[in-house]
Amino acid sequence: MNSILSKYFQFLIFSILLSSLLLVGCQDDGELLCPELEVYSLQSEIDISAKNEIAENQILSYEIEAEKAFELAFLLENKGGNTLKIGEIESISIDSTISFQLVQPLKNRFEKNESDSFKVNFEGLTEGEHQIPITIFSNDWNEPIFTFFIKIIVNAPPPPKLPNIKVYQETTFIPTQTGSYTFNDTEVGQRYETIFTIKNEGEAKLIISDIISTTSDFDVQNIAQNELLPNQETTFVVIFEPISVRSYFTQIQIENNDPNNEENPYVFEIVANPNPAPTPEIAVFHRKNNQNTELQNGFEFIEGGDLETSFREILEFEIENQGDGTLNLSSLQSDNPNFQVSNILTNSLESGQKTSFLVRFTAITLGENIGTISIQSNDSDENPFTFKIRFTVKEPAFRINYLTVTVPDGLNTIPSNTGENRTLFQKEFQVIDPQNLVTENAFLRVTIITNRGIRDSFTVTVSGTDGRRIFFENDFDDLFYRQSIRFAEATFIDFEVYLQLPTGERSNLEGYRLRRPDGAN
């Protein structure tokens, strides 16, 4: 400090002596021969270049952010008619918080219109206002000591630009730590998907590094985008598939680069309390004589009774869905080929709906015949639903064997009661009757089925008309009957025939096919 003041006074004495000598010269000369110092700032603001003349004792103000280094540049110029000499550029500051360095001009002698610059370099400053004087010593006869001031207003740095994560479900904001989302109106066995939206409401890029569910009951999928610029958004999906009735809970944790500790990870919970799934309930009924008898799963036997060989018996059943969920029937099977199961009309029954099926038993194997009927469905506790049918097949006490069919001469066509011509056929059978049970009181049961599906049944007796009359021969060991038939469009007709006694006893069921002869009506 003392050295600076000493130097200042020495230069002041020198400048006064020099000025007194020059003053006489400047004043005696008609032209302006004196040196004249002009000082300019080269920045209107720290980052904006501009050349502005500085007046003595002027205060130049600049604003800067704290801890930011910068420099200010100034220009010295000689506007006079004689050589300008610069002794020194100095600054005396009592502010210990300001750190700066003066960079002197490269030269200290300036001829007319010559110029050079000097700089003041500042290191990082603390917040507040700082002011330093700048003093220039020269041989300017009018302003040998030129002083101006630099005032630095140091502002706090702006907050950094940061990402800011936020999560929404549709338009509902879900805050971190305290946020919660509920899967409402859910049922066991169903699949539910909910879309969540992540938004970057900050000013810097948001990076999503991971999204996890803390329990396996909820699955996170389809993260559309991992990096979000300000105001961008992305989505992810949470999938929920409940398998039982209980309370479900998880935390969704979103790892990201949000500097807010409460938002990294961004955490919210998901809860669900699913309702029981609607359940189907299968019920099976045996339909007989227009009455339904409900069967229990695993029902031991439906008794079909005794049946002679070759005969068939058809049983009707009904399935009803008595639950509140859809009943899906996947299969309907029999474990015995003598019990054939028909198709069902529909495989899916809503609550209260019914469908039916038939089981046809053919008496082939002598003795006890058991068939287990199995119904596969989505009933949770009755799958499969099973029940058994039992028949006893016996040999008939007497039998008939089909022998032949003939067309009697002259009887090829006869008029029927409808006026249409028909063809008259004669069918002959052998009667095997070891116990001599068959008498003229026996009658013949006949069923015909055309290839077009037309069915007809009738009974032939010894007292019938010539077209439907039974004739016994050889002490009831043979029989024949005549029947007039109109084939119409049929190419063949199947016959099923058995002999029955008044007591109800039956022969075997004998079947044969009659193909359309040439010329038949």
XYZ file of C-alpha atoms in Angstrom:
521
model
C 0.000 0.000 0.000
C 2.760 2.437 0.976
C 4.722 1.561 -2.128
C 1.705 2.249 -4.298
C 1.086 5.643 -2.659
C 4.769 6.541 -2.891
C 4.796 5.626 -6.538
C 1.632 7.611 -7.043
C 3.073 10.809 -5.521
C 6.322 10.440 -7.451
C 4.450 10.128 -10.682
C 2.191 13.025 -9.678
C 5.195 15.359 -9.201
C 6.632 14.179 -12.500
C 3.331 14.768 -14.251
C 2.966 18.297 -12.842
C 6.434 19.295 -13.986
C 5.907 17.717 -17.353
C 2.497 19.294 -17.720
C 3.833 22.722 -16.868
C 6.397 22.435 -19.611
C 3.940 21.003 -22.126
C 1.226 23.392 -21.129
C 3.250 26.318 -22.359
C 3.902 24.495 -25.603
C 0.262 23.361 -26.023
C -0.997 26.840 -25.268
C 1.476 28.598 -27.574
C 0.739 26.396 -30.526
C -2.196 27.228 -32.718
C -2.870 23.587 -33.230
C -3.732 21.033 -30.553
C -0.316 19.627 -29.856
C -0.989 18.245 -26.394
C -1.515 14.485 -25.858
C -5.098 13.603 -25.017
C -6.115 10.299 -23.392
C -9.469 8.745 -24.172
C -10.604 5.512 -22.499
C -13.236 3.124 -23.868
C -14.962 0.054 -22.534
C -15.186 -2.738 -25.077
C -18.233 -4.500 -23.565
C -21.644 -3.127 -22.761
C -22.254 -6.356 -20.881
C -19.872 -9.113 -20.012
C -20.818 -11.208 -23.026
C -21.698 -8.344 -25.398
C -19.036 -6.451 -27.296
C -19.484 -2.677 -27.689
C -17.164 0.326 -27.759
C -18.278 3.062 -25.370
C -16.248 6.066 -24.184
C -15.687 6.247 -20.420
C -15.930 9.540 -18.556
C -13.696 10.280 -15.586
C -15.137 8.887 -12.322
C -17.794 6.982 -14.278
C -19.079 3.789 -12.695
C -19.422 0.880 -15.097
C -21.854 -1.800 -13.897
C -21.837 -5.455 -14.906
C -23.828 -8.482 -13.762
C -22.422 -11.965 -13.503
C -23.241 -15.281 -11.853
C -21.384 -16.307 -8.721
C -18.224 -18.363 -9.097
C -17.964 -17.549 -12.773
C -14.605 -16.310 -14.163
C -14.672 -13.519 -16.755
C -12.638 -10.634 -18.177
C -13.313 -7.017 -19.093
C -11.413 -5.270 -21.887
C -10.692 -1.544 -22.221
C -9.110 0.587 -24.916
C -6.595 3.473 -24.509
C -6.393 5.913 -27.418
C -4.412 9.153 -28.041
C -6.658 11.800 -29.555
C -4.116 14.614 -29.090
C -1.376 15.996 -31.323
C 1.631 14.879 -29.298
C 2.931 11.645 -27.882
C 0.862 10.170 -25.085
C 2.819 8.385 -22.386
C 1.163 6.006 -19.984
C 2.912 5.685 -16.689
C 0.880 2.839 -15.102
C -2.642 1.414 -14.803
C -3.449 0.492 -11.274
C -6.310 -0.448 -8.987
C -6.400 0.000 -5.263
C -9.226 -2.096 -3.724
C -9.933 -2.686 -0.073
C -12.451 -5.499 -0.896
C -10.675 -8.679 0.157
C -13.411 -10.867 -1.328
C -12.680 -9.854 -4.894
C -9.916 -11.483 -6.870
C -8.771 -9.930 -10.125
C -5.680 -9.262 -12.246
C -4.777 -6.242 -14.361
C -3.193 -7.051 -17.692
C -1.225 -3.944 -18.811
C -1.255 -2.720 -22.417
C 1.617 -3.898 -24.587
C 2.976 -0.365 -25.039
C 3.098 2.823 -23.044
C 3.749 5.374 -25.833
C 0.974 6.361 -28.202
C 1.335 8.646 -31.178
C -1.671 10.471 -32.517
C -4.678 8.129 -32.990
C -2.747 5.137 -31.786
C -4.446 2.785 -29.322
C -3.940 -0.315 -27.269
C -6.037 -2.318 -24.865
C -5.730 -3.618 -21.357
C -7.793 -6.163 -19.475
C -9.047 -6.916 -16.030
C -9.427 -10.639 -15.355
C -11.777 -11.672 -12.585
C -11.866 -15.046 -10.915
C -15.013 -16.552 -9.341
C -16.723 -13.935 -7.157
C -19.099 -14.425 -4.275
C -22.673 -13.174 -4.315
C -23.169 -9.434 -3.670
C -21.844 -6.131 -5.046
C -18.155 -5.449 -5.585
C -16.480 -2.238 -6.805
C -12.891 -1.478 -7.745
C -11.268 1.750 -9.004
C -9.109 1.766 -12.124
C -6.545 4.573 -12.233
C -4.515 5.487 -15.339
C -1.427 7.725 -14.993
C -0.440 9.588 -18.178
C 0.984 12.827 -19.515
C -2.451 14.036 -20.573
C -2.043 17.744 -19.636
C -5.744 17.968 -18.699
C -6.333 14.569 -17.000
C -2.957 13.197 -15.910
C -4.751 10.941 -13.417
C -7.831 9.281 -14.979
C -9.992 7.187 -12.700
C -13.162 5.162 -13.311
C -14.882 2.443 -11.347
C -16.004 -1.091 -12.130
C -18.992 -2.328 -10.171
C -19.690 -6.055 -10.325
C -23.121 -7.265 -9.269
C -22.741 -10.975 -8.548
C -25.997 -12.920 -8.630
C -26.649 -16.398 -7.315
C -26.369 -18.946 -10.119
C -29.717 -20.093 -11.541
C -30.863 -23.465 -10.337
C -29.648 -26.253 -12.581
C -32.009 -27.696 -15.164
C -33.198 -31.035 -13.855
C -35.625 -33.777 -14.882
C -38.847 -34.128 -12.904
C -40.733 -37.444 -13.060
C -44.477 -37.679 -12.571
C -46.828 -40.673 -13.023
C -50.480 -40.655 -14.105
C -53.201 -43.220 -14.669
C -55.238 -41.611 -17.431
C -55.656 -38.061 -16.008
C -55.243 -38.992 -12.335
C -51.897 -38.019 -10.800
C -50.271 -40.710 -8.651
C -47.746 -39.152 -6.247
C -44.607 -40.959 -5.217
C -44.372 -42.576 -1.764
C -48.064 -41.979 -0.917
C -49.731 -42.786 -4.248
C -51.948 -45.825 -4.717
C -53.930 -47.404 -7.542
C -56.685 -50.026 -7.119
C -57.758 -52.629 -9.665
C -61.528 -52.395 -9.178
C -64.238 -54.877 -10.175
C -61.916 -57.814 -10.803
C -62.714 -61.509 -10.810
C -60.583 -64.560 -10.245
C -59.441 -66.191 -13.457
C -59.650 -63.043 -15.590
C -56.826 -60.943 -17.091
C -56.663 -57.181 -16.533
C -54.323 -54.587 -18.053
C -53.880 -50.977 -16.926
C -51.771 -48.363 -18.709
C -49.738 -45.866 -16.686
C -48.126 -42.730 -18.100
C -44.729 -41.328 -17.094
C -44.233 -37.610 -17.822
C -41.069 -35.538 -17.665
C -42.201 -32.227 -16.201
C -38.644 -30.984 -15.681
C -36.140 -29.099 -17.859
C -33.580 -31.829 -18.560
C -33.645 -35.330 -20.010
C -35.331 -37.962 -17.840
C -33.833 -41.447 -18.055
C -35.879 -44.464 -16.938
C -33.451 -47.233 -16.020
C -35.913 -49.846 -14.714
C -39.530 -50.455 -13.666
C -40.227 -53.331 -11.328
C -43.098 -54.847 -9.365
C -42.110 -56.075 -5.909
C -44.455 -59.090 -6.140
C -45.041 -61.555 -8.969
C -48.825 -61.042 -8.773
C -48.490 -57.965 -10.979
C -46.407 -57.983 -14.167
C -44.863 -54.867 -15.757
C -44.616 -54.881 -19.552
C -44.317 -52.677 -22.637
C -42.111 -49.792 -21.504
C -42.494 -47.719 -24.632
C -39.506 -45.331 -24.217
C -36.654 -45.051 -21.717
C -35.438 -41.486 -22.365
C -37.756 -38.490 -22.196
C -36.961 -34.911 -23.120
C -38.765 -32.145 -21.211
C -42.564 -32.428 -21.631
C -42.313 -35.847 -23.266
C -44.139 -38.894 -21.910
C -44.112 -42.675 -22.180
C -46.290 -45.538 -20.998
C -46.020 -48.929 -19.382
C -48.581 -51.667 -18.703
C -49.326 -53.504 -15.463
C -50.997 -56.913 -15.922
C -53.025 -58.560 -13.160
C -54.354 -62.145 -13.340
C -55.795 -63.207 -9.956
C -55.968 -66.933 -9.274
C -57.728 -66.910 -5.895
C -59.909 -64.767 -3.670
C -57.536 -62.791 -1.421
C -55.963 -59.347 -1.051
C -53.218 -58.532 -3.552
C -50.545 -55.852 -3.099
C -47.382 -54.673 -4.824
C -45.103 -51.658 -5.087
C -44.177 -50.261 -8.474
C -40.638 -48.866 -8.346
C -39.388 -46.692 -11.202
C -35.614 -46.181 -11.208
C -34.668 -42.889 -12.878
C -32.295 -39.910 -12.777
C -34.594 -37.424 -11.020
C -32.317 -35.877 -8.320
C -35.194 -35.638 -5.873
C -34.587 -38.445 -3.407
C -38.321 -38.971 -2.956
C -38.775 -39.489 -6.696
C -35.868 -41.835 -7.307
C -37.049 -44.449 -7.154
C -40.569 -43.251 -7.861
C -42.722 -45.562 -5.745
C -46.459 -46.156 -5.585
C -48.569 -49.145 -4.585
C -51.174 -51.214 -6.419
C -53.867 -53.165 -4.594
C -56.679 -55.483 -5.670
C -59.363 -57.558 -4.003
C -60.854 -59.769 -6.725
C -64.305 -61.270 -6.472
C -64.900 -64.989 -6.907
C -65.243 -65.977 -10.529
C -68.718 -66.919 -11.723
C -68.805 -70.698 -11.531
C -70.717 -73.147 -13.716
C -72.571 -75.993 -12.044
C -73.437 -79.049 -14.095
C -76.622 -81.016 -13.441
C -77.561 -84.151 -15.408
C -81.060 -85.646 -15.673
C -82.399 -88.958 -16.996
C -85.535 -88.196 -18.961
C -88.120 -91.006 -19.052
C -91.862 -90.906 -19.584
C -91.702 -87.084 -19.708
C -90.174 -86.945 -16.239
C -86.653 -85.882 -15.265
C -84.683 -87.693 -12.581
C -81.539 -85.882 -11.471
C -78.399 -88.010 -11.383
C -75.606 -87.683 -8.868
C -72.021 -87.550 -10.081
C -70.674 -91.098 -10.013
C -74.250 -92.463 -9.966
C -73.878 -96.241 -9.742
C -76.415 -97.526 -12.257
C -79.344 -96.584 -14.404
C -81.053 -99.934 -14.797
C -82.002 -100.572 -18.406
C -83.418 -104.036 -17.674
C -83.318 -107.162 -19.803
C -82.942 -106.989 -23.558
C -82.888 -109.693 -26.215
C -79.934 -109.846 -28.560
C -79.857 -107.414 -31.484
C -82.421 -105.124 -29.904
C -81.640 -101.491 -29.187
C -82.760 -99.203 -26.418
C -82.452 -95.426 -26.494
C -82.155 -93.400 -23.292
C -82.552 -89.613 -23.193
C -80.568 -87.304 -20.920
C -80.529 -83.585 -20.237
C -77.684 -81.324 -19.074
C -78.477 -78.083 -17.256
C -76.155 -75.287 -16.092
C -77.306 -74.406 -12.566
C -74.343 -72.089 -11.851
C -73.790 -68.402 -12.586
C -70.862 -68.840 -14.978
C -70.738 -70.271 -18.498
C -70.623 -74.081 -18.583
C -68.370 -75.345 -21.381
C -68.840 -78.977 -22.385
C -65.648 -80.293 -23.946
C -66.476 -83.959 -24.556
C -69.148 -86.616 -24.094
C -67.866 -90.211 -24.104
C -68.771 -93.827 -23.402
C -66.262 -96.494 -22.355
C -68.307 -99.310 -23.947
C -68.870 -99.462 -27.729
C -72.288 -101.065 -27.172
C -73.352 -97.723 -25.640
C -73.235 -95.032 -28.287
C -73.546 -91.360 -27.307
C -75.090 -88.809 -29.639
C -73.786 -85.326 -30.224
C -75.065 -82.421 -28.167
C -76.647 -79.394 -29.801
C -74.384 -76.851 -28.093
C -71.097 -77.023 -26.192
C -71.658 -73.844 -24.201
C -74.467 -73.240 -21.719
C -75.147 -69.957 -19.989
C -76.720 -69.916 -16.563
C -80.055 -71.770 -16.641
C -79.623 -73.130 -20.161
C -80.122 -76.808 -21.058
C -79.146 -79.248 -23.767
C -79.891 -82.923 -24.329
C -78.221 -86.048 -25.677
C -79.107 -89.683 -26.323
C -77.434 -92.970 -25.404
C -78.263 -95.918 -27.652
C -77.557 -99.404 -26.309
C -77.331 -102.287 -28.774
C -77.732 -105.769 -27.277
C -74.764 -107.612 -28.728
C -72.916 -109.215 -25.842
C -74.794 -111.720 -23.709
C -74.927 -111.107 -19.998
C -74.393 -107.936 -18.046
C -73.470 -104.870 -20.101
C -72.276 -101.733 -18.275
C -71.411 -98.447 -19.914
C -69.875 -95.470 -18.094
C -70.879 -92.112 -19.579
C -68.340 -89.327 -18.956
C -69.049 -85.616 -19.456
C -65.987 -83.362 -19.524
C -66.641 -79.716 -18.637
C -65.261 -76.703 -16.807
C -67.241 -77.461 -13.628
C -64.575 -77.081 -10.951
C -65.679 -79.941 -8.681
C -67.597 -82.276 -11.013
C -65.232 -82.785 -13.902
C -65.785 -85.280 -15.299
C -69.399 -85.944 -14.433
C -69.941 -89.725 -14.727
C -72.795 -92.176 -14.404
C -73.346 -95.828 -15.371
C -76.004 -97.611 -17.402
C -76.614 -101.354 -17.031
C -78.447 -103.792 -19.295
C -78.658 -107.565 -19.188
C -78.627 -109.190 -22.628
C -80.288 -112.582 -22.948
C -80.934 -115.107 -25.643
C -84.598 -115.089 -26.731
C -86.672 -118.217 -26.054
C -87.381 -118.454 -29.785
C -85.762 -116.931 -32.873
C -86.552 -116.012 -36.442
C -84.193 -116.133 -39.411
C -84.807 -114.135 -42.555
C -84.890 -116.450 -45.568
C -85.912 -114.650 -48.703
C -88.146 -112.102 -50.350
C -90.095 -112.772 -53.580
C -92.438 -110.923 -55.911
C -95.450 -113.229 -56.564
C -96.449 -113.597 -60.261
C -99.261 -111.367 -61.229
C -99.031 -109.368 -58.063
C -96.369 -106.923 -59.169
C -98.566 -103.911 -58.925
C -101.726 -103.503 -56.969
C -103.724 -100.399 -56.188
C -103.482 -99.071 -52.669
C -106.167 -97.376 -50.654
C -104.727 -94.070 -51.796
C -105.128 -95.017 -55.428
C -101.371 -95.303 -56.016
C -99.947 -98.498 -57.456
C -97.603 -100.402 -55.135
C -95.356 -103.421 -55.523
C -96.343 -106.516 -53.547
C -93.520 -108.409 -51.815
C -93.575 -111.674 -49.916
C -91.028 -112.153 -47.050
C -90.272 -115.574 -45.667
C -88.741 -116.414 -42.247
C -87.715 -119.547 -40.415
C -89.034 -119.863 -36.857
C -86.754 -121.631 -34.375
C -88.960 -122.502 -31.410
C -87.601 -125.352 -29.268
C -90.237 -124.808 -26.574
C -93.175 -124.573 -29.006
C -94.141 -121.184 -27.681
C -95.191 -119.680 -31.021
C -98.834 -120.023 -32.000
C -101.110 -118.250 -34.397
C -101.641 -115.631 -31.704
C -98.122 -114.342 -32.298
C -97.701 -111.165 -34.294
C -94.887 -109.620 -36.266
C -93.481 -106.166 -35.467
C -92.046 -104.467 -38.572
C -90.126 -101.206 -38.921
C -89.049 -99.850 -42.297
C -86.474 -97.130 -42.939
C -85.793 -95.740 -46.400
C -82.447 -94.448 -47.542
C -84.013 -90.969 -47.363
C -84.615 -91.378 -43.610
C -88.364 -91.996 -43.772
C -89.522 -94.419 -41.042
C -92.700 -96.387 -40.582
C -93.730 -99.140 -38.147
C -96.638 -101.569 -38.244
C -97.812 -104.915 -36.892
C -98.720 -107.965 -39.007
C -101.189 -110.592 -37.635
C -102.820 -113.735 -38.976
C -106.058 -111.818 -39.359
C -104.608 -108.907 -41.278
C -105.361 -107.926 -44.853
C -103.660 -109.654 -47.742
C -101.158 -106.782 -47.923
C -100.262 -107.137 -44.226
C -101.086 -110.650 -43.173
C -98.964 -113.301 -41.493
C -99.043 -116.932 -42.654
C -97.630 -119.766 -40.531
C -96.563 -123.059 -42.094
C -95.144 -126.417 -41.025
C -96.517 -126.338 -37.493
C -95.341 -122.747 -36.965
C -91.781 -123.525 -38.073
C -92.031 -121.061 -40.989
C -93.900 -117.875 -41.681
C -94.320 -115.421 -44.471
C -96.195 -112.203 -44.923
C -97.034 -110.025 -47.834
C -96.638 -106.269 -47.943
C -97.284 -103.797 -50.713
C -94.649 -101.081 -50.906
C -94.261 -97.958 -52.993
C -90.548 -97.175 -53.315
C -91.177 -93.708 -54.758
C -87.692 -92.054 -54.761
C -86.078 -94.609 -52.405
C -83.288 -96.840 -53.755
C -83.487 -99.279 -50.840
C -85.499 -99.979 -47.691
C -84.151 -101.440 -44.437
C -86.383 -103.744 -42.428
C -86.226 -104.604 -38.730
C -88.524 -107.464 -37.763
C -89.220 -109.482 -34.638
C -91.922 -111.915 -33.546
C -93.747 -111.194 -30.317
C -96.075 -113.306 -28.201
C -99.117 -111.980 -26.330
C -97.148 -112.514 -23.130
C -94.610 -109.921 -24.324
C -91.817 -112.363 -25.009
C -89.915 -111.533 -28.178
C -87.724 -113.229 -30.668
C -84.441 -111.778 -31.770
C -84.443 -108.606 -33.935
C -83.815 -109.621 -37.525
C -82.757 -107.029 -40.052
C -82.381 -107.063 -43.819
C -82.232 -104.617 -46.712
C -84.521 -104.677 -49.732
C -83.122 -102.921 -52.779
C -85.412 -101.391 -55.370
C -86.153 -103.971 -58.073
C -86.540 -102.998 -61.719
C -89.991 -101.702 -62.487
C -90.955 -101.109 -58.856
C -93.316 -98.241 -58.161
